[in-house]
């Protein structure tokens, strides 16, 4: 059971790091204690200049996606966003829930989010549709608490989300190859392998997608360039 929980938490941590565009400002669901709640930004009133710039860039990406979901217009550019997210050490520690030690400092993750516009429109308009994202590559640098160069972690996912009548009903992350220092690799490999076989994080991804397409987009309604109010 200890190995299982360790592997699961490792996958949960990698999951949160791999959804930097949507994993902020979310609260844990009311699922069992071993569910994987995304970490929320701590110290929102004390952001560094870099963190503010990251947040603004993520907001611009969200606005583009939400505008497509609202207008359901298939004509226009696809979504292509360069995402950077800094996870502070206390954010990661909170997500681990005190069950496991985080042996590094902050983590800075970057990726390029690619989503076809047509897929987003069909997800909102067709009775049944599966959004299949291309492989998304993510690189995270993990700061050492002591002196030394940060560790680099590279990982990929190819998510699939099934929709019915505009609502996500299931999801899979489909973890790919990971490269990481030995200390981190063992946990990430075990955790992502567990999720690939058991789809433990699928329900959490589904919840996050639905929360984003409803509550999160509703909060951004006034900032959307072409919002129809739908």
mmCIF file of C-alpha atoms in Angstrom:
data_model
loop_
_atom_site.group_PDB
_atom_site.id
_atom_site.type_symbol
_atom_site.label_atom_id
_atom_site.label_comp_id
_atom_site.label_asym_id
_atom_site.label_seq_id
_atom_site.Cartn_x
_atom_site.Cartn_y
_atom_site.Cartn_z
ATOM 1 C CA UNK A 1 0.000 0.000 0.000
ATOM 2 C CA UNK A 2 2.872 2.404 0.769
ATOM 3 C CA UNK A 3 4.366 1.880 -2.700
ATOM 4 C CA UNK A 4 0.947 2.329 -4.292
ATOM 5 C CA UNK A 5 0.333 5.615 -2.472
ATOM 6 C CA UNK A 6 3.841 6.833 -3.253
ATOM 7 C CA UNK A 7 3.382 6.087 -6.942
ATOM 8 C CA UNK A 8 -0.044 7.702 -6.979
ATOM 9 C CA UNK A 9 1.178 10.907 -5.354
ATOM 10 C CA UNK A 10 4.086 11.068 -7.789
ATOM 11 C CA UNK A 11 1.634 10.849 -10.689
ATOM 12 C CA UNK A 12 -0.598 13.467 -9.058
ATOM 13 C CA UNK A 13 2.346 15.833 -8.731
ATOM 14 C CA UNK A 14 3.362 15.343 -12.351
ATOM 15 C CA UNK A 15 -0.286 15.772 -13.393
ATOM 16 C CA UNK A 16 -0.562 19.138 -11.673
ATOM 17 C CA UNK A 17 2.693 20.259 -13.223
ATOM 18 C CA UNK A 18 1.462 19.219 -16.653
ATOM 19 C CA UNK A 19 -1.729 21.255 -16.551
ATOM 20 C CA UNK A 20 -0.221 24.680 -15.866
ATOM 21 C CA UNK A 21 -2.822 26.546 -17.890
ATOM 22 C CA UNK A 22 -5.757 25.264 -15.872
ATOM 23 C CA UNK A 23 -4.452 23.971 -12.556
ATOM 24 C CA UNK A 24 -4.334 27.324 -10.799
ATOM 25 C CA UNK A 25 -7.073 28.861 -8.692
ATOM 26 C CA UNK A 26 -8.830 25.522 -8.291
ATOM 27 C CA UNK A 27 -10.071 24.049 -5.038
ATOM 28 C CA UNK A 28 -9.922 20.352 -4.141
ATOM 29 C CA UNK A 29 -12.938 18.255 -4.974
ATOM 30 C CA UNK A 30 -14.834 16.314 -2.324
ATOM 31 C CA UNK A 31 -13.345 13.015 -3.466
ATOM 32 C CA UNK A 32 -11.673 10.525 -1.105
ATOM 33 C CA UNK A 33 -8.468 11.432 0.690
ATOM 34 C CA UNK A 34 -6.308 9.709 -1.903
ATOM 35 C CA UNK A 35 -7.754 11.759 -4.758
ATOM 36 C CA UNK A 36 -5.393 14.205 -6.450
ATOM 37 C CA UNK A 37 -6.449 17.816 -5.843
ATOM 38 C CA UNK A 38 -4.646 20.346 -7.993
ATOM 39 C CA UNK A 39 -2.521 22.739 -6.016
ATOM 40 C CA UNK A 40 -3.604 26.351 -5.848
ATOM 41 C CA UNK A 41 -1.309 29.353 -6.027
ATOM 42 C CA UNK A 42 -0.216 30.486 -2.612
ATOM 43 C CA UNK A 43 0.785 34.031 -1.896
ATOM 44 C CA UNK A 44 -1.391 35.484 -4.674
ATOM 45 C CA UNK A 45 -0.904 38.968 -3.213
ATOM 46 C CA UNK A 46 2.864 38.499 -3.149
ATOM 47 C CA UNK A 47 3.650 37.363 -6.665
ATOM 48 C CA UNK A 48 7.039 38.063 -8.142
ATOM 49 C CA UNK A 49 7.309 39.965 -11.419
ATOM 50 C CA UNK A 50 7.978 36.684 -13.212
ATOM 51 C CA UNK A 51 4.936 35.035 -11.622
ATOM 52 C CA UNK A 52 2.703 37.956 -12.610
ATOM 53 C CA UNK A 53 3.903 37.698 -16.207
ATOM 54 C CA UNK A 54 3.283 33.950 -16.185
ATOM 55 C CA UNK A 55 -0.244 34.464 -14.840
ATOM 56 C CA UNK A 56 -1.081 37.074 -17.480
ATOM 57 C CA UNK A 57 0.118 34.777 -20.254
ATOM 58 C CA UNK A 58 -1.987 31.910 -18.910
ATOM 59 C CA UNK A 59 -5.000 34.227 -18.708
ATOM 60 C CA UNK A 60 -4.574 35.188 -22.369
ATOM 61 C CA UNK A 61 -4.547 31.499 -23.291
ATOM 62 C CA UNK A 62 -7.657 30.818 -21.228
ATOM 63 C CA UNK A 63 -9.447 33.750 -22.841
ATOM 64 C CA UNK A 64 -8.773 32.359 -26.295
ATOM 65 C CA UNK A 65 -10.100 28.929 -25.353
ATOM 66 C CA UNK A 66 -13.144 30.313 -23.538
ATOM 67 C CA UNK A 67 -13.976 32.581 -26.470
ATOM 68 C CA UNK A 68 -13.991 29.584 -28.822
ATOM 69 C CA UNK A 69 -16.208 27.639 -26.421
ATOM 70 C CA UNK A 70 -18.626 30.578 -26.129
ATOM 71 C CA UNK A 71 -18.891 31.533 -29.799
ATOM 72 C CA UNK A 72 -18.623 27.962 -31.126
ATOM 73 C CA UNK A 73 -17.098 29.505 -34.235
ATOM 74 C CA UNK A 74 -15.027 26.964 -36.220
ATOM 75 C CA UNK A 75 -13.367 29.719 -38.247
ATOM 76 C CA UNK A 76 -10.121 31.089 -36.864
ATOM 77 C CA UNK A 77 -6.780 30.135 -35.407
ATOM 78 C CA UNK A 78 -6.142 27.003 -33.398
ATOM 79 C CA UNK A 79 -5.004 27.326 -29.796
ATOM 80 C CA UNK A 80 -1.242 27.468 -29.441
ATOM 81 C CA UNK A 81 0.035 28.850 -26.140
ATOM 82 C CA UNK A 82 3.449 28.925 -24.515
ATOM 83 C CA UNK A 83 2.717 28.212 -20.866
ATOM 84 C CA UNK A 84 5.013 28.805 -17.910
ATOM 85 C CA UNK A 85 4.013 28.044 -14.331
ATOM 86 C CA UNK A 86 6.043 28.433 -11.142
ATOM 87 C CA UNK A 87 5.046 26.043 -8.374
ATOM 88 C CA UNK A 88 6.318 27.285 -5.034
ATOM 89 C CA UNK A 89 7.643 24.741 -2.592
ATOM 90 C CA UNK A 90 4.730 25.330 -0.216
ATOM 91 C CA UNK A 91 2.241 24.695 -3.058
ATOM 92 C CA UNK A 92 3.770 21.304 -3.758
ATOM 93 C CA UNK A 93 4.029 20.426 -0.068
ATOM 94 C CA UNK A 94 0.348 21.278 0.365
ATOM 95 C CA UNK A 95 -0.620 19.057 -2.544
ATOM 96 C CA UNK A 96 1.310 16.149 -1.055
ATOM 97 C CA UNK A 97 -0.787 16.597 2.093
ATOM 98 C CA UNK A 98 2.067 15.957 4.496
ATOM 99 C CA UNK A 99 2.196 12.290 3.543
ATOM 100 C CA UNK A 100 5.504 12.535 1.681
ATOM 101 C CA UNK A 101 8.468 14.856 1.815
ATOM 102 C CA UNK A 102 9.251 17.147 -1.106
ATOM 103 C CA UNK A 103 13.029 17.134 -1.262
ATOM 104 C CA UNK A 104 13.433 20.028 -3.725
ATOM 105 C CA UNK A 105 12.538 23.713 -3.719
ATOM 106 C CA UNK A 106 10.305 25.452 -6.254
ATOM 107 C CA UNK A 107 9.465 23.917 -9.618
ATOM 108 C CA UNK A 108 9.209 25.955 -12.813
ATOM 109 C CA UNK A 109 7.356 24.169 -15.615
ATOM 110 C CA UNK A 110 6.926 25.163 -19.220
ATOM 111 C CA UNK A 111 5.062 23.634 -22.129
ATOM 112 C CA UNK A 112 3.326 24.492 -25.374
ATOM 113 C CA UNK A 113 -0.408 23.853 -25.243
ATOM 114 C CA UNK A 114 -1.786 22.825 -28.636
ATOM 115 C CA UNK A 115 -5.538 22.372 -29.185
ATOM 116 C CA UNK A 116 -7.427 22.297 -32.499
ATOM 117 C CA UNK A 117 -10.162 24.922 -32.688
ATOM 118 C CA UNK A 118 -12.452 22.525 -34.560
ATOM 119 C CA UNK A 119 -12.104 19.967 -31.761
ATOM 120 C CA UNK A 120 -13.198 22.497 -29.128
ATOM 121 C CA UNK A 121 -16.234 23.512 -31.183
ATOM 122 C CA UNK A 122 -17.266 19.910 -31.807
ATOM 123 C CA UNK A 123 -16.877 19.104 -28.114
ATOM 124 C CA UNK A 124 -19.453 21.807 -27.357
ATOM 125 C CA UNK A 125 -21.862 21.136 -30.228
ATOM 126 C CA UNK A 126 -21.927 17.412 -30.988
ATOM 127 C CA UNK A 127 -23.791 14.799 -28.985
ATOM 128 C CA UNK A 128 -20.665 12.660 -28.626
ATOM 129 C CA UNK A 129 -17.121 13.734 -29.368
ATOM 130 C CA UNK A 130 -13.639 12.837 -28.157
ATOM 131 C CA UNK A 131 -10.996 15.557 -28.080
ATOM 132 C CA UNK A 132 -7.613 13.995 -28.797
ATOM 133 C CA UNK A 133 -4.735 16.336 -28.077
ATOM 134 C CA UNK A 134 -1.352 15.899 -29.734
ATOM 135 C CA UNK A 135 1.524 14.950 -27.499
ATOM 136 C CA UNK A 136 2.207 17.786 -25.080
ATOM 137 C CA UNK A 137 5.820 18.034 -23.909
ATOM 138 C CA UNK A 138 6.564 19.594 -20.548
ATOM 139 C CA UNK A 139 9.873 20.522 -18.949
ATOM 140 C CA UNK A 140 10.150 21.282 -15.243
ATOM 141 C CA UNK A 141 13.225 22.490 -13.410
ATOM 142 C CA UNK A 142 13.371 21.542 -9.739
ATOM 143 C CA UNK A 143 15.416 23.867 -7.578
ATOM 144 C CA UNK A 144 17.709 22.275 -5.039
ATOM 145 C CA UNK A 145 17.333 23.429 -1.466
ATOM 146 C CA UNK A 146 21.096 23.476 -1.135
ATOM 147 C CA UNK A 147 23.572 24.930 -3.606
ATOM 148 C CA UNK A 148 23.665 23.367 -7.025
ATOM 149 C CA UNK A 149 22.136 23.447 -10.473
ATOM 150 C CA UNK A 150 18.370 22.721 -10.739
ATOM 151 C CA UNK A 151 17.266 19.260 -11.798
ATOM 152 C CA UNK A 152 15.505 19.047 -15.165
ATOM 153 C CA UNK A 153 12.465 16.811 -15.655
ATOM 154 C CA UNK A 154 10.998 16.182 -19.121
ATOM 155 C CA UNK A 155 7.696 14.379 -19.558
ATOM 156 C CA UNK A 156 4.985 14.082 -22.186
ATOM 157 C CA UNK A 157 1.250 13.405 -22.188
ATOM 158 C CA UNK A 158 -1.284 12.871 -24.971
ATOM 159 C CA UNK A 159 -4.641 13.553 -23.257
ATOM 160 C CA UNK A 160 -8.029 12.371 -24.498
ATOM 161 C CA UNK A 161 -11.298 13.791 -23.184
ATOM 162 C CA UNK A 162 -14.709 12.390 -24.153
ATOM 163 C CA UNK A 163 -17.680 14.786 -24.254
ATOM 164 C CA UNK A 164 -21.420 14.196 -24.307
ATOM 165 C CA UNK A 165 -23.669 17.152 -25.100
ATOM 166 C CA UNK A 166 -20.962 19.661 -24.240
ATOM 167 C CA UNK A 167 -19.912 18.071 -20.950
ATOM 168 C CA UNK A 168 -16.765 16.048 -20.293
ATOM 169 C CA UNK A 169 -17.641 12.534 -19.167
ATOM 170 C CA UNK A 170 -14.265 10.773 -19.132
ATOM 171 C CA UNK A 171 -10.586 11.457 -19.671
ATOM 172 C CA UNK A 172 -7.180 9.823 -19.864
ATOM 173 C CA UNK A 173 -3.790 11.526 -19.663
ATOM 174 C CA UNK A 174 -1.780 8.870 -21.557
ATOM 175 C CA UNK A 175 1.669 9.479 -20.082
ATOM 176 C CA UNK A 176 4.631 9.113 -22.388
ATOM 177 C CA UNK A 177 8.375 9.068 -21.940
ATOM 178 C CA UNK A 178 9.884 10.766 -18.909
ATOM 179 C CA UNK A 179 13.439 11.919 -18.289
ATOM 180 C CA UNK A 180 14.439 12.912 -14.779
ATOM 181 C CA UNK A 181 17.184 12.571 -12.157
ATOM 182 C CA UNK A 182 17.241 9.153 -10.553
ATOM 183 C CA UNK A 183 15.690 10.377 -7.286
ATOM 184 C CA UNK A 184 12.639 11.750 -9.099
ATOM 185 C CA UNK A 185 12.487 9.310 -12.001
ATOM 186 C CA UNK A 186 11.614 6.249 -9.936
ATOM 187 C CA UNK A 187 8.553 7.902 -8.410
ATOM 188 C CA UNK A 188 7.410 9.580 -11.636
ATOM 189 C CA UNK A 189 7.857 6.343 -13.609
ATOM 190 C CA UNK A 190 5.873 4.347 -11.057
ATOM 191 C CA UNK A 191 3.154 6.979 -10.716
ATOM 192 C CA UNK A 192 2.614 7.603 -14.404
ATOM 193 C CA UNK A 193 2.694 3.871 -15.114
ATOM 194 C CA UNK A 194 0.030 3.337 -12.471
ATOM 195 C CA UNK A 195 -2.144 6.066 -13.957
ATOM 196 C CA UNK A 196 -1.740 4.695 -17.493
ATOM 197 C CA UNK A 197 -2.989 1.295 -16.360
ATOM 198 C CA UNK A 198 -5.672 2.318 -13.843
ATOM 199 C CA UNK A 199 -6.591 5.843 -15.029
ATOM 200 C CA UNK A 200 -6.678 7.068 -11.448
ATOM 201 C CA UNK A 201 -6.436 10.723 -12.436
ATOM 202 C CA UNK A 202 -9.086 10.508 -15.181
ATOM 203 C CA UNK A 203 -12.006 11.586 -12.943
ATOM 204 C CA UNK A 204 -10.010 14.569 -11.662
ATOM 205 C CA UNK A 205 -9.157 15.649 -15.210
ATOM 206 C CA UNK A 206 -12.835 15.355 -16.132
ATOM 207 C CA UNK A 207 -13.828 17.492 -13.151
ATOM 208 C CA UNK A 208 -11.247 20.137 -13.998
ATOM 209 C CA UNK A 209 -12.343 20.325 -17.647
ATOM 210 C CA UNK A 210 -15.986 20.811 -16.683
ATOM 211 C CA UNK A 211 -15.090 23.402 -14.063
ATOM 212 C CA UNK A 212 -13.009 25.274 -16.613
ATOM 213 C CA UNK A 213 -15.660 25.276 -19.357
ATOM 214 C CA UNK A 214 -18.311 26.547 -16.927
ATOM 215 C CA UNK A 215 -17.133 28.428 -13.823
ATOM 216 C CA UNK A 216 -13.715 29.529 -15.044
ATOM 217 C CA UNK A 217 -14.929 30.737 -18.431
ATOM 218 C CA UNK A 218 -17.885 32.495 -16.808
ATOM 219 C CA UNK A 219 -15.470 34.547 -14.698
ATOM 220 C CA UNK A 220 -13.630 35.614 -17.862
ATOM 221 C CA UNK A 221 -16.803 36.459 -19.801
ATOM 222 C CA UNK A 222 -16.364 40.235 -19.659
ATOM 223 C CA UNK A 223 -12.814 39.982 -21.015
ATOM 224 C CA UNK A 224 -13.667 37.824 -24.012
ATOM 225 C CA UNK A 225 -13.285 39.683 -27.323
ATOM 226 C CA UNK A 226 -16.275 38.065 -29.046
ATOM 227 C CA UNK A 227 -18.314 36.486 -26.257
ATOM 228 C CA UNK A 228 -21.918 35.748 -27.186
ATOM 229 C CA UNK A 229 -22.979 35.346 -23.575
ATOM 230 C CA UNK A 230 -23.656 31.631 -24.023
#
